């Protein structure tokens, strides 16, 4: 069944888009159309296999966006992965389900988003979640996984729990003892999803524990509901831009879409257009529609409909590096274990580091502003940076994520500093919607970002020299002591880090929810400033990076967005 006009058009059937479409289509008198550029991956083994992380990379369900050459980060361009399928990036991600530190979400309110804080978002994390209690799965016995019942939701569509990839050979417990034995002990955290993340923990994932397959946005929010006659999905269809009503206020009346067969047409929405194309696409759709920085738009002959120069700015991502070590025992499964240390657990001289960083914030803010032609203002960025500084040095959020992954005779690690200060941007580079964008995260633009990334590597070396882990490990195989000496200074680490990092695939904030006067693109109801009926509900709206992986927070934002939209209509 298909209607000629829809009440709502959701652009992008990904992680956030399917949540909003599902919740709006709970209202029987409302017609919702989801337009998704990719196809269905319901039976794609690169998606469903819980141990298949990475198998989908480079295939036709990966957008594999390319960045500009990274001037401060090794010179080469980076690849930014993103899912091109019903389910979006949730079909190719690492499935990790971790939220944020409470104070980080509270900072969204501090920056000027009244009503957006941990207390108001926490119920939405739980609303979406269908937590699977580990004691129901016998293979998890002895694995060390644990949870705090009050921190989870049990009736939501999104299955969260553990897969059979979890080990129950005592490794989790030995790792726990090792963390506690470090010079500055890392405490055990039973459940990192209650707003307190610091410590060593065994996090859950988006998996169907019973079937042992990936849980993604489509499996959770679409397939079980696809018989709803008011929920429509077009696959393999690319939205090119919004179309506008004639009149005095700026109101969208539909979108221009190119279908799988190559034909381009317009489809109408009577109420709203909801952008959920991801943080590297939604801002571009605004620009292609005339909402953005007139200097960018005029370069490509696009008439400015709404002068909103910060569209595409504030891009924040993290950088991912890894160290590897020989293991004395062989592992047949490849689970991962995480630790979230705070700044005083990673830097022995945290107070001095904090003082120096604080003194550098005005300079950093000026550097960011000048890099984007003062589109975002130095004084505003300085304020954001001070909020970020307070989170690190006063609220003691995790300053790094340390992942340990045994496999075969190897311990791989992956790590990243959680809250880099660099701000980049994404903009169109043509009026052609199929053309590649200009994406520039500006990795390592600011010294502290490298310093934090370096210190986290030293932390991992210390971990592997601490008992009982030290006795279980052979030598460091990457980078290895001949490449980066045991006593290497920051400079000694720098070339390894800058030549071997990748994106951590957590780009956010390109249509930031903030007051307009400090550079926001959407207001607290996620509506684009200056436009009466267009919202953004994806990773683009997050004003600051979170310490947990992104998806749980994106699902929660989208759950709340649906309630906001319902309440207004
Ligand atoms: P998302 O990308 O999900 O949705 C956007 C949708 O819009 C896509 O389906 C896309 O095809 C579609 N689209 C784009 N342009 C369009 C157009 N013009 N017309 C129509 N459709 C269009 N997070 C986490 O919590 N745990 C993890 O383990 C990981 N691991 C991880 C690994 C990798 C490799 C990546 C790339 C990312 C992660 N993440 C993660 C991050 C997380 O998965 C990601 O941030 C969210 O899924 C993004 O959700 P969005 O709704 O913002 O966009």
Coordinates of C-alpha atoms and ligand atoms in Angstrom, one line a residue:
X1 CA 0.0 0.0 0.0
X2 CA 1.2 3.5 -0.7
X3 CA -0.2 6.9 -0.2
X4 CA 0.5 9.8 -2.5
X5 CA 1.1 12.1 0.5
X6 CA 2.5 11.2 3.8
X7 CA 2.3 12.9 7.1
X8 CA 5.9 12.4 7.9
X9 CA 8.9 11.5 5.7
X10 CA 11.9 10.1 7.5
X11 CA 15.1 10.5 5.5
X12 CA 17.4 7.5 6.2
X13 CA 16.2 4.2 7.6
X14 CA 19.1 3.8 10.0
X15 CA 19.6 3.6 13.7
X16 CA 17.7 6.7 14.6
X17 CA 15.3 6.9 11.6
X18 CA 13.7 3.6 12.2
X19 CA 13.0 4.4 15.9
X20 CA 11.2 7.6 15.0
X21 CA 9.3 5.9 12.1
X22 CA 8.2 3.0 14.4
X23 CA 7.0 5.3 17.2
X24 CA 5.2 7.7 14.9
X25 CA 3.4 4.8 13.2
X26 CA 2.0 3.7 16.5
X27 CA -0.5 6.4 15.8
X28 CA -2.9 4.7 13.4
X29 CA -4.1 7.9 11.7
X30 CA -0.5 8.9 10.8
X31 CA 1.2 7.8 7.5
X32 CA 5.0 7.6 7.7
X33 CA 7.4 7.0 4.8
X34 CA 11.0 6.0 5.4
X35 CA 13.3 6.6 2.5
X36 CA 16.5 4.5 2.7
X37 CA 19.4 4.6 0.3
X38 CA 20.4 1.0 0.9
X39 CA 18.6 -2.3 0.8
X40 CA 17.5 -5.0 3.2
X41 CA 20.3 -7.0 4.9
X42 CA 18.1 -9.3 6.9
X43 CA 19.9 -12.4 5.6
X44 CA 23.3 -10.9 5.1
X45 CA 25.8 -13.1 7.1
X46 CA 28.3 -10.2 7.2
X47 CA 25.6 -8.5 9.3
X48 CA 24.1 -11.3 11.4
X49 CA 27.3 -13.1 12.5
X50 CA 28.2 -11.8 16.0
X51 CA 31.8 -12.6 15.4
X52 CA 32.0 -11.0 12.0
X53 CA 33.0 -7.4 12.9
X54 CA 34.6 -5.8 9.9
X55 CA 33.4 -8.3 7.3
X56 CA 31.0 -5.8 5.9
X57 CA 33.7 -3.1 5.5
X58 CA 34.3 -2.3 1.9
X59 CA 31.2 -4.1 0.7
X60 CA 28.3 -2.4 -1.0
X61 CA 26.6 -1.8 2.4
X62 CA 29.5 0.4 3.6
X63 CA 29.4 4.1 2.5
X64 CA 33.2 4.2 3.2
X65 CA 33.3 8.0 3.1
X66 CA 36.7 9.5 2.5
X67 CA 38.0 12.4 4.5
X68 CA 40.3 15.2 3.3
X69 CA 44.0 14.6 3.8
X70 CA 44.5 14.9 7.6
X71 CA 46.9 17.7 7.9
X72 CA 47.7 17.2 11.6
X73 CA 47.0 13.4 11.6
X74 CA 49.6 11.7 9.4
X75 CA 48.7 13.5 6.2
X76 CA 46.7 10.8 4.5
X77 CA 42.9 10.7 4.2
X78 CA 40.9 8.4 6.6
X79 CA 37.9 6.2 5.8
X80 CA 34.8 6.8 7.7
X81 CA 32.6 3.7 7.7
X82 CA 28.8 4.0 7.8
X83 CA 26.1 1.5 7.0
X84 CA 24.1 1.8 3.8
X85 CA 21.2 -0.5 4.4
X86 CA 17.9 -0.7 6.3
X87 CA 19.2 -0.4 9.8
X88 CA 22.0 2.0 8.9
X89 CA 25.2 1.9 10.8
X90 CA 23.7 -0.4 13.4
X91 CA 24.1 -3.3 10.8
X92 CA 27.9 -2.9 10.6
X93 CA 28.9 -1.6 14.0
X94 CA 30.7 -3.3 16.9
X95 CA 27.4 -3.9 18.7
X96 CA 28.8 -2.5 21.9
X97 CA 26.0 -1.1 24.1
X98 CA 27.4 1.5 26.6
X99 CA 25.8 4.8 27.4
X100 CA 27.5 7.9 28.8
X101 CA 28.6 9.3 32.1
X102 CA 25.7 11.1 33.7
X103 CA 27.6 14.4 33.9
X104 CA 28.2 14.3 30.1
X105 CA 24.5 14.3 29.3
X106 CA 23.9 16.9 32.0
X107 CA 26.4 19.1 30.1
X108 CA 24.0 19.2 27.2
X109 CA 21.8 21.3 29.5
X110 CA 24.7 23.3 30.7
X111 CA 25.4 24.3 27.1
X112 CA 21.9 25.7 26.8
X113 CA 19.6 22.8 26.0
X114 CA 16.9 23.2 28.6
X115 CA 15.4 19.9 29.7
X116 CA 18.1 17.7 28.1
X117 CA 20.0 16.0 30.9
X118 CA 20.7 12.5 32.3
X119 CA 17.5 12.4 34.3
X120 CA 15.3 13.1 31.3
X121 CA 17.3 10.9 28.9
X122 CA 17.7 7.9 31.1
X123 CA 14.1 6.7 30.8
X124 CA 14.5 6.8 27.0
X125 CA 17.6 4.6 27.1
X126 CA 15.4 2.1 29.0
X127 CA 12.3 2.6 26.9
X128 CA 14.1 1.2 23.8
X129 CA 15.9 -1.6 25.6
X130 CA 14.9 -5.2 25.7
X131 CA 17.5 -6.4 28.2
X132 CA 18.2 -10.2 28.2
X133 CA 19.0 -11.3 31.7
X134 CA 22.3 -13.3 31.5
X135 CA 21.3 -16.0 34.0
X136 CA 18.9 -17.3 31.4
X137 CA 21.8 -18.3 29.2
X138 CA 23.8 -21.2 30.6
X139 CA 26.9 -20.5 28.4
X140 CA 27.4 -17.3 30.4
X141 CA 28.0 -19.1 33.6
X142 CA 31.4 -18.1 35.0
X143 CA 31.9 -15.5 32.3
X144 CA 31.8 -12.7 34.9
X145 CA 29.1 -10.7 33.2
X146 CA 26.9 -8.8 35.6
X147 CA 24.3 -6.1 35.6
X148 CA 22.3 -3.7 37.8
X149 CA 18.6 -4.6 37.3
X150 CA 17.4 -1.0 37.8
X151 CA 19.7 0.3 35.0
X152 CA 17.9 -1.6 32.3
X153 CA 14.7 -1.7 30.4
X154 CA 13.1 -5.0 29.7
X155 CA 10.1 -4.2 27.4
X156 CA 11.8 -2.2 24.6
X157 CA 12.2 -3.5 21.1
X158 CA 16.1 -3.5 21.0
X159 CA 17.6 -6.7 22.4
X160 CA 20.6 -6.1 24.5
X161 CA 22.7 -8.8 26.2
X162 CA 25.6 -11.1 25.6
X163 CA 26.4 -13.6 22.8
X164 CA 28.0 -17.0 23.1
X165 CA 31.3 -15.3 22.1
X166 CA 31.8 -14.6 25.8
X167 CA 34.6 -16.7 27.5
X168 CA 34.1 -18.4 30.8
X169 CA 37.7 -19.6 31.4
X170 CA 38.6 -17.1 34.2
X171 CA 40.1 -14.5 31.9
X172 CA 37.6 -11.8 33.0
X173 CA 38.4 -12.4 36.6
X174 CA 42.2 -12.3 36.0
X175 CA 41.9 -9.1 34.1
X176 CA 39.9 -7.7 37.0
X177 CA 42.6 -8.5 39.4
X178 CA 45.2 -7.1 37.1
X179 CA 43.4 -3.8 36.9
X180 CA 43.1 -3.6 40.6
X181 CA 46.8 -4.3 40.9
X182 CA 47.9 -1.3 38.7
X183 CA 49.8 1.5 40.3
X184 CA 46.6 3.5 40.4
X185 CA 43.9 0.8 40.7
X186 CA 41.0 0.6 38.3
X187 CA 37.9 -0.4 40.2
X188 CA 35.5 -3.0 39.0
X189 CA 32.2 -1.5 37.7
X190 CA 29.4 -4.0 37.8
X191 CA 27.3 -2.1 35.3
X192 CA 28.5 0.9 33.2
X193 CA 25.1 1.7 31.9
X194 CA 23.7 3.5 34.9
X195 CA 25.5 6.8 34.3
X196 CA 28.8 5.9 36.2
X197 CA 31.3 4.5 33.7
X198 CA 34.7 4.6 35.3
X199 CA 36.2 1.3 35.9
X200 CA 36.6 -2.2 34.4
X201 CA 33.4 -3.8 33.2
X202 CA 31.9 -6.4 30.9
X203 CA 29.5 -4.5 28.8
X204 CA 26.5 -5.9 26.9
X205 CA 25.9 -5.7 23.2
X206 CA 23.1 -5.4 20.8
X207 CA 22.6 -9.1 20.2
X208 CA 19.8 -11.6 20.2
X209 CA 21.1 -13.9 22.9
X210 CA 18.8 -16.7 22.0
X211 CA 19.5 -16.8 18.2
X212 CA 23.1 -15.6 18.7
X213 CA 22.8 -13.0 15.9
X214 CA 23.3 -9.3 15.7
X215 CA 20.4 -7.1 16.8
X216 CA 20.1 -4.0 14.7
X217 CA 17.7 -1.1 14.2
X218 CA 15.8 -2.9 11.5
X219 CA 15.4 -6.2 13.4
X220 CA 14.3 -4.3 16.5
X221 CA 12.2 -1.5 15.1
X222 CA 11.1 -2.5 11.6
X223 CA 10.7 -6.1 10.7
X224 CA 8.4 -7.0 13.6
X225 CA 6.2 -4.1 12.7
X226 CA 6.3 -4.1 8.9
X227 CA 2.7 -5.2 8.5
X228 CA 1.5 -1.8 9.8
X229 CA -0.4 -0.3 6.9
X230 CA 0.7 3.2 7.8
X231 CA 4.4 2.4 7.9
X232 CA 6.0 2.6 4.4
X233 CA 9.6 2.0 3.5
X234 CA 11.3 2.7 0.2
X235 CA 14.6 1.0 -0.2
X236 CA 17.5 1.8 -2.6
X237 CA 16.1 5.3 -2.9
X238 CA 18.3 8.4 -2.4
X239 CA 16.9 11.6 -1.1
X240 CA 18.6 14.5 -3.0
X241 CA 17.1 17.5 -1.1
X242 CA 14.1 19.0 0.5
X243 CA 11.4 20.8 -1.5
X244 CA 9.9 24.0 -0.2
X245 CA 6.4 25.5 -0.1
X246 CA 6.0 28.9 -1.5
X247 CA 5.2 31.5 1.2
X248 CA 6.7 33.7 3.8
X249 CA 7.8 31.2 6.4
X250 CA 10.3 28.5 5.4
X251 CA 8.3 25.2 5.3
X252 CA 9.3 22.0 3.6
X253 CA 6.6 20.2 1.7
X254 CA 8.5 17.1 0.5
X255 CA 11.7 15.7 -0.8
X256 CA 13.3 15.0 -4.1
X257 CA 14.2 11.4 -4.4
X258 CA 16.0 9.3 -7.0
X259 CA 14.7 5.7 -7.1
X260 CA 16.5 2.5 -7.7
X261 CA 15.4 2.6 -11.4
X262 CA 17.1 6.0 -11.8
X263 CA 14.0 8.1 -12.0
X264 CA 13.8 11.3 -9.9
X265 CA 10.6 12.6 -8.5
X266 CA 9.1 14.5 -5.6
X267 CA 7.2 13.0 -2.7
X268 CA 5.1 15.1 -0.4
X269 CA 4.8 15.3 3.4
X270 CA 2.0 17.2 4.9
X271 CA 3.5 17.6 8.4
X272 CA 7.2 17.2 8.7
X273 CA 10.5 16.0 7.2
X274 CA 12.7 14.2 9.7
X275 CA 16.4 13.9 8.8
X276 CA 18.1 10.8 10.0
X277 CA 20.7 10.3 7.3
X278 CA 23.6 10.2 9.8
X279 CA 26.0 12.9 10.9
X280 CA 28.0 12.8 7.7
X281 CA 24.8 13.2 5.5
X282 CA 22.1 15.1 7.2
X283 CA 24.0 18.4 7.2
X284 CA 24.7 18.0 3.5
X285 CA 21.0 17.5 2.8
X286 CA 20.3 20.8 4.6
X287 CA 23.0 22.5 2.4
X288 CA 21.7 21.0 -0.8
X289 CA 18.3 22.4 0.2
X290 CA 19.6 25.9 0.8
X291 CA 20.0 25.8 4.6
X292 CA 23.6 26.6 5.7
X293 CA 26.5 28.9 5.2
X294 CA 25.9 31.3 2.3
X295 CA 29.6 31.2 1.5
X296 CA 29.4 27.4 1.0
X297 CA 26.1 27.4 -0.8
X298 CA 27.0 30.2 -3.2
X299 CA 30.1 28.4 -4.4
X300 CA 27.9 25.7 -5.9
X301 CA 25.1 28.0 -7.1
X302 CA 22.7 27.1 -4.4
X303 CA 20.3 29.8 -3.3
X304 CA 20.3 30.5 0.5
X305 CA 16.9 29.8 1.9
X306 CA 18.0 30.0 5.6
X307 CA 21.3 31.6 6.6
X308 CA 22.6 29.1 9.2
X309 CA 26.4 29.1 8.8
X310 CA 27.2 26.4 11.4
X311 CA 25.5 23.6 9.5
X312 CA 28.2 21.0 9.1
X313 CA 30.5 22.5 11.7
X314 CA 31.4 21.2 15.2
X315 CA 32.3 17.7 13.8
X316 CA 33.8 15.6 16.6
X317 CA 35.3 12.2 16.2
X318 CA 37.8 10.0 18.1
X319 CA 41.0 8.4 17.0
X320 CA 41.5 4.6 17.4
X321 CA 44.9 3.0 18.0
X322 CA 46.0 -0.4 19.1
X323 CA 48.8 -2.3 20.7
X324 CA 49.2 -6.1 20.4
X325 CA 50.9 -8.7 22.6
X326 CA 51.6 -12.4 22.4
X327 CA 49.5 -14.6 24.6
X328 CA 50.9 -17.8 26.2
X329 CA 47.5 -19.5 25.8
X330 CA 45.4 -19.9 22.8
X331 CA 41.9 -18.4 22.7
X332 CA 39.2 -19.9 20.5
X333 CA 36.7 -17.1 21.0
X334 CA 37.2 -13.4 20.6
X335 CA 35.2 -11.4 23.2
X336 CA 36.3 -8.0 24.3
X337 CA 36.8 -6.5 27.8
X338 CA 36.7 -2.8 28.5
X339 CA 38.2 -0.4 31.0
X340 CA 37.3 3.3 31.3
X341 CA 39.9 5.1 33.3
X342 CA 39.5 8.7 34.5
X343 CA 42.2 11.3 33.9
X344 CA 43.9 10.7 37.3
X345 CA 44.1 7.0 36.5
X346 CA 45.8 7.7 33.1
X347 CA 48.0 10.7 34.0
X348 CA 50.0 10.4 37.1
X349 CA 50.4 14.2 37.1
X350 CA 46.8 15.0 36.3
X351 CA 46.7 18.2 38.2
X352 CA 49.6 19.7 36.3
X353 CA 48.2 18.4 33.0
X354 CA 44.8 20.0 33.8
X355 CA 46.4 23.3 34.7
X356 CA 48.3 23.4 31.4
X357 CA 45.3 22.4 29.4
X358 CA 43.2 25.1 31.0
X359 CA 45.8 27.7 30.1
X360 CA 45.7 26.5 26.5
X361 CA 41.9 26.6 26.0
X362 CA 41.7 30.1 24.7
X363 CA 44.5 29.3 22.2
X364 CA 42.7 26.1 21.2
X365 CA 39.4 27.8 20.7
X366 CA 41.0 30.5 18.6
X367 CA 42.7 27.8 16.5
X368 CA 39.3 26.0 15.9
X369 CA 37.6 29.2 15.0
X370 CA 40.2 30.3 12.6
X371 CA 40.3 26.9 10.9
X372 CA 36.6 27.3 10.0
X373 CA 36.8 31.0 9.1
X374 CA 35.3 32.1 12.4
X375 CA 32.0 30.5 11.5
X376 CA 32.0 29.1 15.0
X377 CA 33.1 31.9 17.4
X378 CA 36.2 31.6 19.5
X379 CA 34.4 32.8 22.7
X380 CA 31.7 30.2 22.3
X381 CA 34.1 27.3 21.6
X382 CA 36.2 28.4 24.6
X383 CA 33.1 28.0 26.8
X384 CA 32.4 24.6 25.3
X385 CA 36.0 23.6 26.0
X386 CA 35.7 24.8 29.6
X387 CA 32.6 22.6 30.0
X388 CA 34.6 19.7 28.5
X389 CA 37.6 20.5 30.8
X390 CA 35.2 20.4 33.8
X391 CA 33.9 17.0 32.8
X392 CA 37.5 15.6 32.6
X393 CA 39.1 17.2 35.6
X394 CA 36.2 17.9 38.0
X395 CA 33.5 15.3 37.1
X396 CA 36.1 12.7 36.3
X397 CA 34.5 11.2 33.3
X398 CA 36.5 8.4 31.6
X399 CA 39.2 10.0 29.6
X400 CA 40.0 6.9 27.6
X401 CA 38.4 3.6 26.5
X402 CA 40.7 0.6 26.7
X403 CA 39.5 -2.6 24.9
X404 CA 41.3 -5.9 25.3
X405 CA 40.5 -8.6 22.7
X406 CA 42.1 -12.1 23.0
X407 CA 42.1 -14.1 19.8
X408 CA 44.3 -17.1 19.0
X409 CA 47.7 -16.5 20.6
X410 CA 47.3 -12.7 20.6
X411 CA 45.9 -10.0 22.9
X412 CA 44.9 -7.2 20.7
X413 CA 44.0 -3.9 22.3
X414 CA 42.1 -0.9 20.9
X415 CA 42.0 2.4 22.6
X416 CA 40.9 5.9 22.2
X417 CA 40.9 9.2 24.2
X418 CA 37.2 9.7 24.6
X419 CA 36.8 13.4 24.3
X420 CA 39.1 15.1 21.8
X421 CA 39.0 18.8 21.6
X422 CA 39.5 19.1 17.8
X423 CA 36.5 20.3 15.9
X424 CA 36.2 19.7 12.1
X425 CA 33.4 20.0 9.6
X426 CA 31.6 18.4 6.7
X427 CA 30.3 20.3 3.7
X428 CA 29.1 19.7 0.2
X429 CA 31.7 20.0 -2.5
X430 CA 29.1 20.2 -5.4
X431 CA 25.5 20.8 -6.0
X432 CA 25.2 17.2 -7.2
X433 CA 23.8 15.2 -4.3
X434 CA 25.7 12.1 -5.5
X435 CA 29.1 13.8 -5.3
X436 CA 31.5 13.1 -2.4
X437 CA 31.5 15.6 0.4
X438 CA 34.4 17.4 1.9
X439 CA 34.8 15.8 5.3
X440 CA 37.5 17.1 7.6
X441 CA 37.6 15.9 11.3
X442 CA 41.0 17.6 11.8
X443 CA 42.3 14.7 13.8
X444 CA 45.1 15.7 16.2
X445 CA 44.8 19.4 15.5
X446 CA 45.2 20.2 19.2
X447 CA 48.1 18.9 21.3
X448 CA 46.1 17.6 24.1
X449 CA 44.3 15.1 21.8
X450 CA 47.7 13.5 21.0
X451 CA 48.8 13.7 24.6
X452 CA 45.8 11.8 25.8
X453 CA 46.1 9.3 23.0
X454 CA 49.7 8.8 24.0
X455 CA 49.1 8.4 27.7
X456 CA 46.4 5.8 27.1
X457 CA 49.1 3.7 25.2
X458 CA 51.4 3.9 28.2
X459 CA 48.5 2.8 30.4
X460 CA 48.1 -0.3 28.2
X461 CA 51.8 -1.1 28.5
X462 CA 51.5 -0.8 32.3
X463 CA 48.5 -3.1 32.3
X464 CA 50.5 -5.8 30.5
X465 CA 53.3 -5.5 33.0
X466 CA 51.0 -6.0 35.9
X467 CA 50.3 -9.4 37.5
X468 CA 48.6 -11.8 36.9
X469 CA 48.4 -10.6 33.3
X470 CA 52.2 -10.0 33.0
X471 CA 52.8 -13.8 33.4
X472 CA 50.2 -14.7 30.8
X473 CA 51.7 -12.5 28.1
X474 CA 54.7 -12.8 25.8
X475 CA 56.2 -9.8 24.1
X476 CA 54.6 -6.7 22.6
X477 CA 54.3 -7.3 18.9
X478 CA 52.8 -3.9 17.9
X479 CA 54.3 -1.4 18.0
X480 CA 57.0 -3.3 19.8
X481 CA 59.8 -1.9 22.0
X482 CA 62.2 -1.6 19.1
X483 CA 59.7 0.7 17.4
X484 CA 58.6 2.7 20.4
X485 CA 61.0 2.3 23.3
X486 CA 59.8 1.5 26.8
X487 CA 60.8 5.0 28.0
X488 CA 59.7 6.8 24.8
X489 CA 58.6 10.4 25.4
X490 CA 55.5 11.9 23.7
X491 CA 57.6 12.6 20.6
X492 CA 58.6 9.0 20.5
X493 CA 55.0 7.9 20.5
X494 CA 53.8 10.5 18.1
X495 CA 54.7 8.9 14.7
X496 CA 53.4 5.5 15.7
X497 CA 50.1 7.0 16.7
X498 CA 49.7 9.4 13.8
X499 CA 50.6 6.8 11.2
X500 CA 48.6 3.9 12.6
X501 CA 45.3 5.4 13.9
X502 CA 41.9 5.1 12.2
X503 CA 38.7 6.9 12.8
X504 CA 36.9 5.5 15.8
X505 CA 33.7 5.9 13.7
X506 CA 31.9 8.1 16.2
X507 CA 31.4 11.3 14.2
X508 CA 28.8 13.7 15.8
X509 CA 27.6 17.2 16.2
X510 CA 27.4 18.4 12.6
X511 CA 23.8 19.8 13.2
X512 CA 24.3 20.4 16.9
X513 CA 21.5 20.9 19.3
X514 CA 22.5 24.2 21.0
X515 CA 21.1 27.7 21.2
X516 CA 21.3 29.4 17.8
X517 CA 23.4 32.3 19.1
X518 CA 26.2 29.9 20.1
X519 CA 26.2 28.0 16.8
X520 CA 23.4 25.5 17.2
X521 CA 21.6 24.1 14.2
X522 CA 18.6 22.6 15.9
X523 CA 16.7 23.7 19.0
X524 CA 15.7 21.5 22.0
X525 CA 12.8 20.0 20.0
X526 CA 15.4 19.1 17.3
X527 CA 13.9 21.5 14.8
X528 CA 16.2 23.3 12.4
X529 CA 16.4 27.0 13.2
X530 CA 14.6 29.1 10.7
X531 CA 12.6 26.2 9.3
X532 CA 9.1 25.4 10.5
X533 CA 8.9 21.7 10.0
X534 CA 12.2 20.0 9.6
X535 CA 14.0 18.1 12.4
X536 CA 17.2 16.2 12.7
X537 CA 17.2 13.2 15.0
X538 CA 20.5 11.4 14.3
X539 CA 24.1 11.6 15.7
X540 CA 24.4 15.1 14.1
X541 CA 22.5 16.7 17.0
X542 CA 24.7 15.5 19.9
X543 CA 26.5 18.6 21.1
X544 CA 29.4 16.8 22.8
X545 CA 31.1 13.4 22.5
X546 CA 30.0 10.8 25.0
X547 CA 32.3 8.2 26.7
X548 CA 30.1 5.3 25.8
X549 CA 29.8 4.1 22.2
X550 CA 27.2 6.1 20.3
X551 CA 24.4 3.8 19.5
X552 CA 22.6 3.6 22.8
X553 CA 22.5 7.4 23.1
X554 CA 21.3 7.7 19.5
X555 CA 18.5 5.2 20.1
X556 CA 17.6 7.2 23.3
X557 CA 17.6 10.6 21.5
X558 CA 15.4 9.1 18.7
X559 CA 13.0 7.6 21.3
X560 CA 12.7 11.0 22.9
X561 CA 12.4 12.8 19.5
X562 CA 9.4 10.6 18.7
X563 CA 7.7 11.7 21.9
X564 CA 8.4 15.3 21.2
X565 CA 7.0 15.1 17.7
X566 CA 3.9 13.2 18.9
X567 CA 3.3 15.8 21.6
X568 CA 3.4 18.6 19.1
X569 CA 1.0 17.1 16.6
Ligands
LIG1 P1 22.9 5.7 10.6 O1 24.1 5.6 9.8 O2 22.5 4.5 11.4 O3 21.6 5.9 9.6 C1 21.7 6.8 8.5 C2 20.9 6.1 7.3 O4 20.6 7.1 6.3 C3 21.7 5.0 6.7 O5 20.8 3.8 6.6 C4 22.0 5.5 5.3 O6 22.1 4.6 4.3 C5 20.8 6.5 5.1 N1 21.1 7.6 4.1 C6 22.2 8.4 4.0 N2 22.0 9.3 3.1 C7 20.8 9.1 2.5 C8 20.0 9.7 1.5 N3 20.5 10.7 0.8 N4 18.8 9.2 1.2 C9 18.3 8.1 1.8 N5 19.0 7.5 2.8 C10 20.2 8.0 3.2 N6 28.3 2.5 18.2 C11 28.1 1.7 19.3 O7 27.3 2.1 20.1 N7 28.7 0.5 19.5 C12 29.6 0.0 18.6 O8 30.2 -1.0 18.8 C13 29.9 0.8 17.5 N8 30.8 0.4 16.5 C14 30.9 1.0 15.3 C15 31.6 0.5 14.3 C16 31.6 1.0 13.0 C17 32.4 0.4 12.0 C18 30.9 2.2 12.8 C19 30.9 2.9 11.5 C20 30.2 2.8 13.8 C21 30.1 2.2 15.1 N9 29.4 2.7 16.1 C22 29.2 2.0 17.3 C23 28.6 4.0 15.9 C24 27.1 3.8 15.7 O9 26.8 2.6 15.1 C25 26.6 5.0 14.9 O10 27.0 6.2 15.5 C26 25.1 5.0 14.7 O11 24.6 3.8 14.2 C27 24.7 6.2 13.8 O12 23.2 6.2 13.8 P2 22.5 7.4 12.9 O13 21.1 7.2 13.1 O14 23.1 8.7 13.2 O15 23.0 7.1 11.4

